[in-house]
Coordinates of C-alpha atoms and ligand atoms in Angstrom, one line a residue:
X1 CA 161.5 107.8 -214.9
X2 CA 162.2 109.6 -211.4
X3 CA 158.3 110.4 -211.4
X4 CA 157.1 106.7 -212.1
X5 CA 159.1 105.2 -209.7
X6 CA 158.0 108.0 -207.0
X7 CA 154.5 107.3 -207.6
X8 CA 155.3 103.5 -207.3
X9 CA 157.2 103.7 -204.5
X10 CA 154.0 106.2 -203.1
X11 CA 151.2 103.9 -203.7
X12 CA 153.7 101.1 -202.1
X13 CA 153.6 102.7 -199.3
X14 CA 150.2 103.5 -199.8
X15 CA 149.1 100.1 -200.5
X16 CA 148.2 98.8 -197.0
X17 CA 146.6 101.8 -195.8
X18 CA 144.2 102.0 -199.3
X19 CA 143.4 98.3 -198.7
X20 CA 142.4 99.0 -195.5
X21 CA 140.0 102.2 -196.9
X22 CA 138.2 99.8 -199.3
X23 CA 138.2 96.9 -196.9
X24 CA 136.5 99.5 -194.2
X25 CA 134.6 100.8 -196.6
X26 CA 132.7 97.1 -198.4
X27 CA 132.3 96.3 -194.3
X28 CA 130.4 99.5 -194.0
X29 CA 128.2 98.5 -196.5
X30 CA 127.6 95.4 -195.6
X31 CA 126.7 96.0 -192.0
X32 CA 124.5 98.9 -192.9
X33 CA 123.2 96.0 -195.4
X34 CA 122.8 92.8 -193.0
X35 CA 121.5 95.8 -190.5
X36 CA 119.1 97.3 -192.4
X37 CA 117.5 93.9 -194.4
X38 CA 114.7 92.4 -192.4
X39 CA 114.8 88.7 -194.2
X40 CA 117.4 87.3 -191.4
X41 CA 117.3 88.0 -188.2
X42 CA 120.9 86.9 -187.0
X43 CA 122.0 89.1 -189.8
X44 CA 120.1 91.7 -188.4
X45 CA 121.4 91.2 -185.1
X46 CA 124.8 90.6 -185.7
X47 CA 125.4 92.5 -188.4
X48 CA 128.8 90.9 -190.8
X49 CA 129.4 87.9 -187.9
X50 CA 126.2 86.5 -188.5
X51 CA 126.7 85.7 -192.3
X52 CA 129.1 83.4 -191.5
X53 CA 126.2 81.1 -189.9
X54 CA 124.8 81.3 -193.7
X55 CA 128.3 80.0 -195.2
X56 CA 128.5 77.3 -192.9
X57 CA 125.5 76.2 -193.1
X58 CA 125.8 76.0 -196.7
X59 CA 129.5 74.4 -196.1
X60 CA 128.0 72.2 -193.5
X61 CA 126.3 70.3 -196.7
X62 CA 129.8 69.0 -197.9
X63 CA 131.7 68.7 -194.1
X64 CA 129.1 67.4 -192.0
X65 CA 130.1 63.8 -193.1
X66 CA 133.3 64.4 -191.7
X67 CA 133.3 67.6 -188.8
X68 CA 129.6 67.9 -188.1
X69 CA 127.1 66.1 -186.4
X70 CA 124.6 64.4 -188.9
X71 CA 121.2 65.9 -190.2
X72 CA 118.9 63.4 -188.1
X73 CA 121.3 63.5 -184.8
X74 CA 120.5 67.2 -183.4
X75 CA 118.4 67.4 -180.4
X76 CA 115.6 68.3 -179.6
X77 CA 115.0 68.8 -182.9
X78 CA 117.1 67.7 -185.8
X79 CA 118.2 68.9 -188.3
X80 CA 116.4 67.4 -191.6
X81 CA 113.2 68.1 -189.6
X82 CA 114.2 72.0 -188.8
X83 CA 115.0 72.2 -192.3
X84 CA 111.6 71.6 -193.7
X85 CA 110.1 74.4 -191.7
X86 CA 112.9 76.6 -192.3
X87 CA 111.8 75.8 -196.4
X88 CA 108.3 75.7 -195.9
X89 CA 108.4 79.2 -194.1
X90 CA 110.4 80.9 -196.4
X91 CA 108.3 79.6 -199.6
X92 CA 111.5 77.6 -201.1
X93 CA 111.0 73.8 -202.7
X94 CA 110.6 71.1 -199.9
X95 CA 111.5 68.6 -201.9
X96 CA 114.2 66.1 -202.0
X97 CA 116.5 64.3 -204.1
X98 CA 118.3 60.8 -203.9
X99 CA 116.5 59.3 -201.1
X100 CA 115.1 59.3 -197.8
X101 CA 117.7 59.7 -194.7
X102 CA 115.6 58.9 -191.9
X103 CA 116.7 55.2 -190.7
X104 CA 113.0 53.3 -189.8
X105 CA 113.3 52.4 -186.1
X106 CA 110.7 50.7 -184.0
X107 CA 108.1 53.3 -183.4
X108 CA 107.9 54.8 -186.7
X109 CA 105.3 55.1 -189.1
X110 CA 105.1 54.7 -192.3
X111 CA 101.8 55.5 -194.5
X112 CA 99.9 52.6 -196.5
X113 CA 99.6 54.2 -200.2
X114 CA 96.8 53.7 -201.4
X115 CA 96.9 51.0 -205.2
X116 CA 94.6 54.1 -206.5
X117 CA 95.6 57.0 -205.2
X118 CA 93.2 59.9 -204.7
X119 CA 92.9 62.4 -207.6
X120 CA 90.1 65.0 -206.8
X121 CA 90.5 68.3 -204.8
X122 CA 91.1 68.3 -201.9
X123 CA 88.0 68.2 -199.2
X124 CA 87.7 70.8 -197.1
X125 CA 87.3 69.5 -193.2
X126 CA 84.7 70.8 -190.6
X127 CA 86.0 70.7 -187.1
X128 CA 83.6 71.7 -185.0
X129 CA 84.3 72.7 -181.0
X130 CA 81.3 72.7 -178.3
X131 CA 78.6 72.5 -180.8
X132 CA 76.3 72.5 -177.5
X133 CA 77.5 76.2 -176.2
X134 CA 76.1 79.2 -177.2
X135 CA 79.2 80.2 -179.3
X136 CA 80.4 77.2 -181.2
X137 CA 83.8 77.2 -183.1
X138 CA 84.5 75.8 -186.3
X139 CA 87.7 75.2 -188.5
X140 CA 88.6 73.9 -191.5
X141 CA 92.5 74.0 -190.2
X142 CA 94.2 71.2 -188.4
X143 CA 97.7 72.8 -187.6
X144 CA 97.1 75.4 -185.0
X145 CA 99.7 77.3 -183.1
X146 CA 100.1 75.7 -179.2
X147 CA 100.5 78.2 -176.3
X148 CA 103.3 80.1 -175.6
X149 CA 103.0 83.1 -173.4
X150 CA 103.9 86.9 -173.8
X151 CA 106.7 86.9 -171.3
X152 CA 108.2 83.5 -172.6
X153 CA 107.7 84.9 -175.8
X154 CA 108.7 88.5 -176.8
X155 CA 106.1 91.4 -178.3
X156 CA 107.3 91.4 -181.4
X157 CA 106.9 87.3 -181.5
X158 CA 103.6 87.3 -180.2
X159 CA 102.8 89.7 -182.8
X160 CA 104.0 87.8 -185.9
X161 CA 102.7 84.7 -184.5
X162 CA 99.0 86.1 -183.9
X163 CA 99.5 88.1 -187.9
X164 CA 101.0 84.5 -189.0
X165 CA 97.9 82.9 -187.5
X166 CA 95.0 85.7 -188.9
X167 CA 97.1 84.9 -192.3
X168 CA 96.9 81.2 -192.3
X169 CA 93.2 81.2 -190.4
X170 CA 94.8 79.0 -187.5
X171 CA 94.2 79.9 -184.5
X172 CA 96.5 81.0 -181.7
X173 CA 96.8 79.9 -178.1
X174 CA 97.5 82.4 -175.7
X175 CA 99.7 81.0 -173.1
X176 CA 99.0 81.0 -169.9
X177 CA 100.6 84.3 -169.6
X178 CA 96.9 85.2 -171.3
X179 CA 95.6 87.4 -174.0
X180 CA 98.0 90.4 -174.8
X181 CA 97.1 93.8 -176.6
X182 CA 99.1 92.1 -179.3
X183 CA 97.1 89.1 -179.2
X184 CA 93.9 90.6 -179.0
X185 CA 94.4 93.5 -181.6
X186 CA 95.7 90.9 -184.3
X187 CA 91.9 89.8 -185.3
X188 CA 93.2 85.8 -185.1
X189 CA 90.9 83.5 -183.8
X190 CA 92.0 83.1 -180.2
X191 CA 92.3 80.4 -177.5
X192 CA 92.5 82.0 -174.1
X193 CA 94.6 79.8 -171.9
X194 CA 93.6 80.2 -168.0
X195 CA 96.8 79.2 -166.2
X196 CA 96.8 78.0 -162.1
X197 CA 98.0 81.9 -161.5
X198 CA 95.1 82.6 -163.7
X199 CA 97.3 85.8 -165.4
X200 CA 95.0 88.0 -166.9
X201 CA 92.0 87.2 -165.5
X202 CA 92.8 87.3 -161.9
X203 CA 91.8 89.1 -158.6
X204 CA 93.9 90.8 -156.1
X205 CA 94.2 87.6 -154.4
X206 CA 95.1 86.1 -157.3
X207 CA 92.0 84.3 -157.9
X208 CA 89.4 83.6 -160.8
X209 CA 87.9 86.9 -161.5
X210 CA 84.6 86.3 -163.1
X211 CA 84.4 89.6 -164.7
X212 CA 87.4 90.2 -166.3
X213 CA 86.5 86.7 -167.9
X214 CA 83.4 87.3 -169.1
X215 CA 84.7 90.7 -170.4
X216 CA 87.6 88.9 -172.5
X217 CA 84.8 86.1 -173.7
X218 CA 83.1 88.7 -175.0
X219 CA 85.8 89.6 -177.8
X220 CA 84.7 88.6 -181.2
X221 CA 88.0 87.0 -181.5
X222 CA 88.1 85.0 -178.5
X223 CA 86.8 81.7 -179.5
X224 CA 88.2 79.0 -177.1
X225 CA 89.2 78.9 -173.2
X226 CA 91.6 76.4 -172.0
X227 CA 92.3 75.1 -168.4
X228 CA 95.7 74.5 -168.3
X229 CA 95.9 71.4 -165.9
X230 CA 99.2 70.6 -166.9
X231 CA 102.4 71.1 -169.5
X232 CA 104.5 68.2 -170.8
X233 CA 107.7 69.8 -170.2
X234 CA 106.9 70.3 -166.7
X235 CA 104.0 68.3 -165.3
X236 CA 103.0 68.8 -161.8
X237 CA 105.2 72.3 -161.6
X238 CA 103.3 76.0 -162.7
X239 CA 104.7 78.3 -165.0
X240 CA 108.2 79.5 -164.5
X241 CA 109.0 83.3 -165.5
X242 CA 112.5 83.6 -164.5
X243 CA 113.0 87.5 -162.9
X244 CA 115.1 89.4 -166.3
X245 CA 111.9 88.3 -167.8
X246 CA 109.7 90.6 -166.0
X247 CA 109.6 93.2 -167.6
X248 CA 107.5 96.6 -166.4
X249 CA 105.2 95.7 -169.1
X250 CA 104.9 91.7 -168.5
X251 CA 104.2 92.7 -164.9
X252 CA 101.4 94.7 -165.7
X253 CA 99.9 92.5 -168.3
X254 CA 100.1 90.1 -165.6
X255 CA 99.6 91.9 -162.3
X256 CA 102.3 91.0 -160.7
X257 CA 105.4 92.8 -159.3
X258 CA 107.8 93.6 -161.2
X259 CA 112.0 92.1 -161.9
X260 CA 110.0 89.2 -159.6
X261 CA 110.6 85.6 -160.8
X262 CA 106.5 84.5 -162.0
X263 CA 105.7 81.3 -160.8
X264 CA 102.7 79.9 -161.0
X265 CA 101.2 77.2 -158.4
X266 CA 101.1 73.5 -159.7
X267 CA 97.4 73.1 -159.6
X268 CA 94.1 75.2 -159.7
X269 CA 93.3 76.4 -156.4
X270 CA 89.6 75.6 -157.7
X271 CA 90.5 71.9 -158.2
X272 CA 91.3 69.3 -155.8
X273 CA 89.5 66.5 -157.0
X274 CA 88.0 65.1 -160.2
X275 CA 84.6 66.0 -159.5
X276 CA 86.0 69.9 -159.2
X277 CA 87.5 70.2 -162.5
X278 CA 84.6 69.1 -164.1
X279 CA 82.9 71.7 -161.8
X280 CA 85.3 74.5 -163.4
X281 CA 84.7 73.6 -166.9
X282 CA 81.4 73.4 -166.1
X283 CA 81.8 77.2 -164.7
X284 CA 84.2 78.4 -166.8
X285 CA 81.9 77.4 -169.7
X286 CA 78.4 79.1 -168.4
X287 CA 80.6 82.3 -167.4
X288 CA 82.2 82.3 -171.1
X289 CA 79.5 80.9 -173.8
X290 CA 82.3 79.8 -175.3
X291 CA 83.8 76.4 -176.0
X292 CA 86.1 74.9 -172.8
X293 CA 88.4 72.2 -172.4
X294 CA 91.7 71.5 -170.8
X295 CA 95.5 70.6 -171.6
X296 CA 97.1 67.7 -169.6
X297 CA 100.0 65.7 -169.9
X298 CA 99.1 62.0 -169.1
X299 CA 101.3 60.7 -166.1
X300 CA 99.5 57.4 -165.8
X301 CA 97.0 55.9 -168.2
X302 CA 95.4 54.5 -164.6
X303 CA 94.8 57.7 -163.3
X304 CA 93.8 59.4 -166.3
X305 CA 90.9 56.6 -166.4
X306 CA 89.7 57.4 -162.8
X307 CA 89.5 61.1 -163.4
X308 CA 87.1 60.4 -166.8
X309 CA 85.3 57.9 -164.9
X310 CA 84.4 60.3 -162.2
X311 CA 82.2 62.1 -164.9
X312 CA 80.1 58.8 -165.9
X313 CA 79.5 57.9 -162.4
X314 CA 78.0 61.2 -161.7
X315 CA 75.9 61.7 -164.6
X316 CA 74.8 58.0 -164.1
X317 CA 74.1 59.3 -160.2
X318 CA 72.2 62.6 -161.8
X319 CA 70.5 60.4 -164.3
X320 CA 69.4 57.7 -161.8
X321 CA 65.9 57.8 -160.1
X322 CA 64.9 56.4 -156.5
X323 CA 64.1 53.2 -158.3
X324 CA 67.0 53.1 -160.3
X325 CA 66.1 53.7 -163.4
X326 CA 68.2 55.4 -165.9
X327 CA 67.2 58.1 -167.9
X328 CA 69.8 58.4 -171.1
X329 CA 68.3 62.4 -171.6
X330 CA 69.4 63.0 -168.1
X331 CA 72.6 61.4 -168.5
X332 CA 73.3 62.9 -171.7
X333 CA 72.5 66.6 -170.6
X334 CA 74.6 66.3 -168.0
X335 CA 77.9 65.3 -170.2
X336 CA 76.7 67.7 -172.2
X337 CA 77.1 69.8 -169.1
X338 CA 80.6 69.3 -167.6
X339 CA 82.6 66.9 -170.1
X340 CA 85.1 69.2 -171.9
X341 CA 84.9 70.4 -175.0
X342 CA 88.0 69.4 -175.6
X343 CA 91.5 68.0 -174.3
X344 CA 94.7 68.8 -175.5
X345 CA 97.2 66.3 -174.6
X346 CA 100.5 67.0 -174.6
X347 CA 103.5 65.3 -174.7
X348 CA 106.4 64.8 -172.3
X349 CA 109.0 65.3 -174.4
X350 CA 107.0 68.7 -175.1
X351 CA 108.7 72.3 -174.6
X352 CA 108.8 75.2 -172.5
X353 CA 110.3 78.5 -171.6
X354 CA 111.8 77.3 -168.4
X355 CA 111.5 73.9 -166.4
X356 CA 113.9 71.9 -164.5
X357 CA 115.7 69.6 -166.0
X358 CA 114.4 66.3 -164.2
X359 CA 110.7 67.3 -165.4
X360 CA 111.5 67.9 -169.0
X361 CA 114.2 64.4 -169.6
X362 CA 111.7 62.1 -167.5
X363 CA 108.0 62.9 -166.8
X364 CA 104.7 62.4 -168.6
X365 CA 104.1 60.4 -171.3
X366 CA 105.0 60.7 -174.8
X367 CA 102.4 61.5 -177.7
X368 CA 103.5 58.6 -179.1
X369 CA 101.6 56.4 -175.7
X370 CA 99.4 59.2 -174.8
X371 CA 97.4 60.0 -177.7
X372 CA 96.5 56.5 -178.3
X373 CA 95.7 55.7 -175.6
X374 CA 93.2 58.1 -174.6
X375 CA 91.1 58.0 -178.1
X376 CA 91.0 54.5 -176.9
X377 CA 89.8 55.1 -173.4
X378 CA 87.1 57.9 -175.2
X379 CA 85.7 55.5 -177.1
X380 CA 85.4 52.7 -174.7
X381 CA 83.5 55.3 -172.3
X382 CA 81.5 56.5 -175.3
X383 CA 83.0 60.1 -174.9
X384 CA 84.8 60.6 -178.3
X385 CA 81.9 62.2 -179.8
X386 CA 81.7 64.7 -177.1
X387 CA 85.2 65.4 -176.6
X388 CA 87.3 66.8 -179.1
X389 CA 90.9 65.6 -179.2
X390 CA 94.3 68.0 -179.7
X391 CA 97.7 66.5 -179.7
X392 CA 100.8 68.7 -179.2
X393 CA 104.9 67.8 -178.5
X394 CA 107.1 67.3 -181.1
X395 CA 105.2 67.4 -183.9
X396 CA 106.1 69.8 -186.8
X397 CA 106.6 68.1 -190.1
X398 CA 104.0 66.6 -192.2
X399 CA 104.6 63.0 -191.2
X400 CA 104.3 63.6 -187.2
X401 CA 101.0 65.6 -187.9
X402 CA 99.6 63.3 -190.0
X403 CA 100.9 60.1 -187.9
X404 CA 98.8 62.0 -185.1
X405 CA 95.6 62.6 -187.3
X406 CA 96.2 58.7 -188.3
X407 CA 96.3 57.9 -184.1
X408 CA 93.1 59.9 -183.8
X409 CA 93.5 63.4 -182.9
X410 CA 90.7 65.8 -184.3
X411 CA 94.0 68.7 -184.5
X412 CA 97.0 69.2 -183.8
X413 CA 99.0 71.9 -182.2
X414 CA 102.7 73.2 -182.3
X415 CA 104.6 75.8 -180.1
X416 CA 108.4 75.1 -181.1
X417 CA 107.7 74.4 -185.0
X418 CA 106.0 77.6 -185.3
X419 CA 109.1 79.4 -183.2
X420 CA 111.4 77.2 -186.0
X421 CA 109.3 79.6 -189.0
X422 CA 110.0 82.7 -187.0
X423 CA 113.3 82.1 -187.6
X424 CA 114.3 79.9 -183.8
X425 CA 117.8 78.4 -184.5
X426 CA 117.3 75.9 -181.2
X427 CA 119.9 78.2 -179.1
X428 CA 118.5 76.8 -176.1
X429 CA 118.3 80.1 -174.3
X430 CA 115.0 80.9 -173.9
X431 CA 115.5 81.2 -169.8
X432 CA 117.9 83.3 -170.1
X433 CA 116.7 86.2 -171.9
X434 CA 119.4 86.4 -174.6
X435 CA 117.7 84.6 -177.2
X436 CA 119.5 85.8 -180.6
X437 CA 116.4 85.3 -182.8
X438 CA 114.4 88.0 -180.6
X439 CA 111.7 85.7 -179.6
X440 CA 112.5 85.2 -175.8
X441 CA 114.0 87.6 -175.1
X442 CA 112.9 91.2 -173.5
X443 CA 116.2 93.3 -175.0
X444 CA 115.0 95.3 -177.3
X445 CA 118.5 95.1 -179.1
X446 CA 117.8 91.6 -180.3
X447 CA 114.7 91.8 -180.5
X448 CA 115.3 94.3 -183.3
X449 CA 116.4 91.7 -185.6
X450 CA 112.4 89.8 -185.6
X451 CA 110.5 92.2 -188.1
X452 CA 107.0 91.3 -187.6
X453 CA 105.3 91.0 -190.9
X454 CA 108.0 89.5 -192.5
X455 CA 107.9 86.8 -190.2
X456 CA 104.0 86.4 -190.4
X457 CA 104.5 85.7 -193.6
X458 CA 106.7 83.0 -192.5
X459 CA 104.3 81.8 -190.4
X460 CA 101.2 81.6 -192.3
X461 CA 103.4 80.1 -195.2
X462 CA 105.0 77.5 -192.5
X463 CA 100.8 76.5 -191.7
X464 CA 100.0 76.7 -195.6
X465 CA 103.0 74.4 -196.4
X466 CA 101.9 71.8 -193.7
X467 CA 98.2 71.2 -194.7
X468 CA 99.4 71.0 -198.2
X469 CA 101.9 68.5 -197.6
X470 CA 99.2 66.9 -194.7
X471 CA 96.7 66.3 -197.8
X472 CA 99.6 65.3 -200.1
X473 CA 99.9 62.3 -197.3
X474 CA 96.1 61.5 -197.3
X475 CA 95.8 61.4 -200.9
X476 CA 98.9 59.1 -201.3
X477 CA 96.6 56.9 -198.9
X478 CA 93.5 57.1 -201.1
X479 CA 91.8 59.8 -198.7
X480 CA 90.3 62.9 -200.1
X481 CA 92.0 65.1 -197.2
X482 CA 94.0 64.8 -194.1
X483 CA 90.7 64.8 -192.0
X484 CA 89.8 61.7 -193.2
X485 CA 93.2 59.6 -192.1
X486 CA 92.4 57.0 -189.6
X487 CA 94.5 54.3 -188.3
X488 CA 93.9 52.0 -191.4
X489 CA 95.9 54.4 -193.5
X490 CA 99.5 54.1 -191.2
X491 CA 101.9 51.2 -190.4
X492 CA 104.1 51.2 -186.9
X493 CA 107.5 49.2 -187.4
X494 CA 107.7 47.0 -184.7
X495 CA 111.0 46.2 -185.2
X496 CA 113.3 47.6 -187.9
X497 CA 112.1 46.3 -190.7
X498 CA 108.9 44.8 -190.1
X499 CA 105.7 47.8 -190.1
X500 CA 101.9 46.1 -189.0
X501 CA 99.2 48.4 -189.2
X502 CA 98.4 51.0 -186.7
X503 CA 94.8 49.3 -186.0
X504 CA 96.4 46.5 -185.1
X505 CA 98.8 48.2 -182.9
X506 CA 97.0 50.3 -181.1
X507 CA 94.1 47.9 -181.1
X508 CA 93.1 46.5 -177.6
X509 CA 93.1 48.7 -174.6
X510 CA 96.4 49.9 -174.1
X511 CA 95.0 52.5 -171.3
X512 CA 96.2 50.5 -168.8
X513 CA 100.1 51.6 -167.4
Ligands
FMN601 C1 108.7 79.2 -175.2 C2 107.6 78.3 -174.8 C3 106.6 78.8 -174.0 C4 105.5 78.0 -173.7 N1 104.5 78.4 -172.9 C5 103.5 77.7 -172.6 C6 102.4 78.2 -171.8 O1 102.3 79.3 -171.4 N2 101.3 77.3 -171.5 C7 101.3 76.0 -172.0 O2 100.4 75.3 -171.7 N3 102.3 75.5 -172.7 C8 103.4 76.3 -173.0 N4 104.4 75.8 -173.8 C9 104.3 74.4 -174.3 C10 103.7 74.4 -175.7 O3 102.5 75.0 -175.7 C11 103.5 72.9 -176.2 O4 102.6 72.3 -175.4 C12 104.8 72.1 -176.2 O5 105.9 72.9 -176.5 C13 104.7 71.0 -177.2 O6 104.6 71.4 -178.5 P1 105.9 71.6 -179.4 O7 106.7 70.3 -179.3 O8 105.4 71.8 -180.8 O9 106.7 72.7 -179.0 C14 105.5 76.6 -174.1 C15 106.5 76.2 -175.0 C16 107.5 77.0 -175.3 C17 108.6 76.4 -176.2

């Protein structure tokens, strides 16, 4: 009896200290689990802590309505719209049950279904870029990924995102930061942004240098060259690469010194005037071979007009002989010449890795007005066969990509949806160097966490999920894919609960602002 009730009154005493053992010892396996796994990157980086983003999350489902805010309210990006990628990356069901939560507000679209819907396969679209160069490009993709530079981005981001890409047979923009090793090696069909510092394919001075571009045009894998005239996040400001950021290796990729903040200069030292950036595409395009255009955010519908019809007036001057006559070959040769291949237009409410605060709340104009807009303004100057249109900001579910398609744009681009399938949780850090998620941030500590093939798998299933759902749209409108949407197959509420068609919308000429 005097032995029991030692060894009770032993592992009494015991108790706390053996509690603490096991305790210590599930902990250890759980942070050698969470550090070791490479499906969750805030596991991975905070090891334990981190799983308690999971269990909230999950418990967010049955407190939100009372402690959180709700799923269409988070900015920039909310929630229900975070969630799809988040699904569509990892491979799990997008669908939905009960109903739709999204309120219709003025501004919104909504598709017209078709009585019949369409029942075939799918069509596969031909997009073709610069047919007139010497290297044309051609897609069958419409959801490429928009540029985000190595510097703003990390190495082992840029390196899912170009695997992501070669997966999904999307291309990848390189940023004005310009093609990296990891961009290059990655086999993914490439557009090479030239930014106003002209990273990557600068001289000492810090100018164009012609040979280090032709040399990058000549890789297989380069297949598009972007003048970046402008960003929607920060129109009328360069790139900003604040000083943690520089890393040895950034500033070498670059040429620039290093732990220096990178900024870039607001404009193209080459262009001053409408007349010279045609003269740059033109020579950016005869240097290259390859298909050229440029990004822009539209401040002013007015302006945007003057600067298009610079190019008409002066093939119509190259085009015109001493008696006045008009030859249409001349004319035509010479658009052929110096219109862009393409234009991206981005939207103000678009994102960056740094901008001040005044640029990204209040200039440049939407996508929404933009894109419009300027297919308009193509067609009535008989340029929308010649110029290929891209649309970028804010779009990254099916119904903003195919509401863009619908408006008239030939692709579409995305820089933050494609950081939301890397795993981006919308920390708003990306400035600072201290994104948890690894992908802008130069600490090799967090950026531990980003395993790049899992996450290309993420991508290229993110890009797979979209042109699924993208066609699933079209053929709920009667279409045989989500190339063939026009404006005849979406309505735009004008008010809450009245929708007109977008034809009839965006009808007349709205270039005029
Ligand atoms: C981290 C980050 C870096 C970016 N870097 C560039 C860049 O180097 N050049 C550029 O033209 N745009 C850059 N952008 C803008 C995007 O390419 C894109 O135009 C914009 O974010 C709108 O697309 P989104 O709404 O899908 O993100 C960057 C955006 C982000 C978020």
């Amino acid at each position: 009896m005097d032995s029991i009730s030692a060894l009770f009154s032993f592992l009494l005493g015991h108790l706390p200290g053996f509690v603490l053992l096991v305790l210590l010892a599930i902990l250890t396996v759980v942070y050698i689990q969470d550090r070791s796994q490479v499906d969750q990157t805030i596991r991975r980086n905070y090891p334990i802590v981190g799983r308690f983003r999971y269990l909230f999350e999950e418990l967010g489902v049955f407190f939100r309505q009372y402690f959180f805010a709700l799923d269409r309210e988070e900015m920039p990006f909310n929630r229900a719209d975070r969630s799809w990628v988040y699904r569509a990356a990892k491979q799990e069901s997008t669908l939905q049950a009960f109903g739709s939560t999204r309120v219709q507000r003025e501004g919104d679209v909504v598709f017209a279904n078709a009585v019949i819907p369409y029942t075939g396969e799918s069509r596969k679209p031909t997009l073709t870029f610069g047919p007139h160069t010497a290297n044309p490009y051609t897609t069958d993709r419409l959801f490429h990924i928009s540029g985000m530079s190595f510097g703003a981005i990390s190495r082992p981001a840029v390196a899912a995102l170009a695997a992501g890409a070669k997966l999904a047979g999307v291309w990848i923009n390189t940023g004005e930061g310009g093609a990296s090793d990891g961009h290059l090696d990655s086999g993914a069909d490439l557009v090479c942004q030239i930014g106003t510092a002209k990273y990557g394919v600068r001289d000492e001075s810090g100018r164009l240098d012609e040979i280090k571009l032709k040399a990058l045009a000549d890789r297989q894998n380069v297949r598009m060259f972007e003048i970046k005239v402008s960003q929607g996040a920060k129109p009328g400001k360069g790139g900003i690469l604040p000083a943690d950021k520089v890393t040895p290796e950034i500033a070498k990729q670059r040429g620039i010194p290093e732990g220096e903040a990178s900024i870039s200069p607001p404009s193209h030292a080459e262009v001053s005037s409408a007349e010279e950036l045609f003269e740059f595409i033109h020579t950016i395009r005869n240097i290259t071979d390859k298909p050229t255009g440029f990004k822009i955010c539209i401040g002013s519908m007015d302006d945007f007009r003057a600067v298009l019809e610079v190019l008409i007036r002066t093939a119509e001057a190259v085009a015109t002989d001493n008696e006045g006559n008009l030859s249409s070959t001349l004319f035509e040769q010479h658009i052929i010449d110096y219109a862009p291949d393409f234009i991206t237009i981005d939207s103000g409410n678009g994102g960056t890795g740094a901008a001040p605060m005044s640029l990204i709340d209040a200039a440049g104009m939407n996508i929404q007005e933009s894109l419009p807009s300027v297919v308009n303004l193509l067609n009535s100057l008989g340029l929308r066969e010649r110029i290929r249109v891209v649309a970028s900001g804010k779009l990254i579910t099916p119904v903003d990509v195919a509401w863009a398609l619908c408006a008239g744009a030939d692709c579409v681009t995305s820089a933050r949806g494609y950081m939301f399938s890397l795993g981006c949780i919308q920390a708003l850090q990306c400035h600072q160097n201290t994104c948890p998620t690894g992908i802008t941030t130069h600490n090799r500590r967090l950026q531990r966490g980003l395993d790049p093939s899992t996450k290309a798998l993420r991508v290229a299933n993110y890009a797979n999920e979209m042109h699924k759902e993208l066609d699933t749209i079209a053929h709920s409108c009667g279409a045989s894919c989500a190339a063939e949407l026009s404006r005849k197959h979406a309505m735009i509420y004008i008010g809450s609960q009245r929708a007109v068609s977008m034809s009839q919308v965006y009808a007349g000429d709205l270039s005029h602002r």
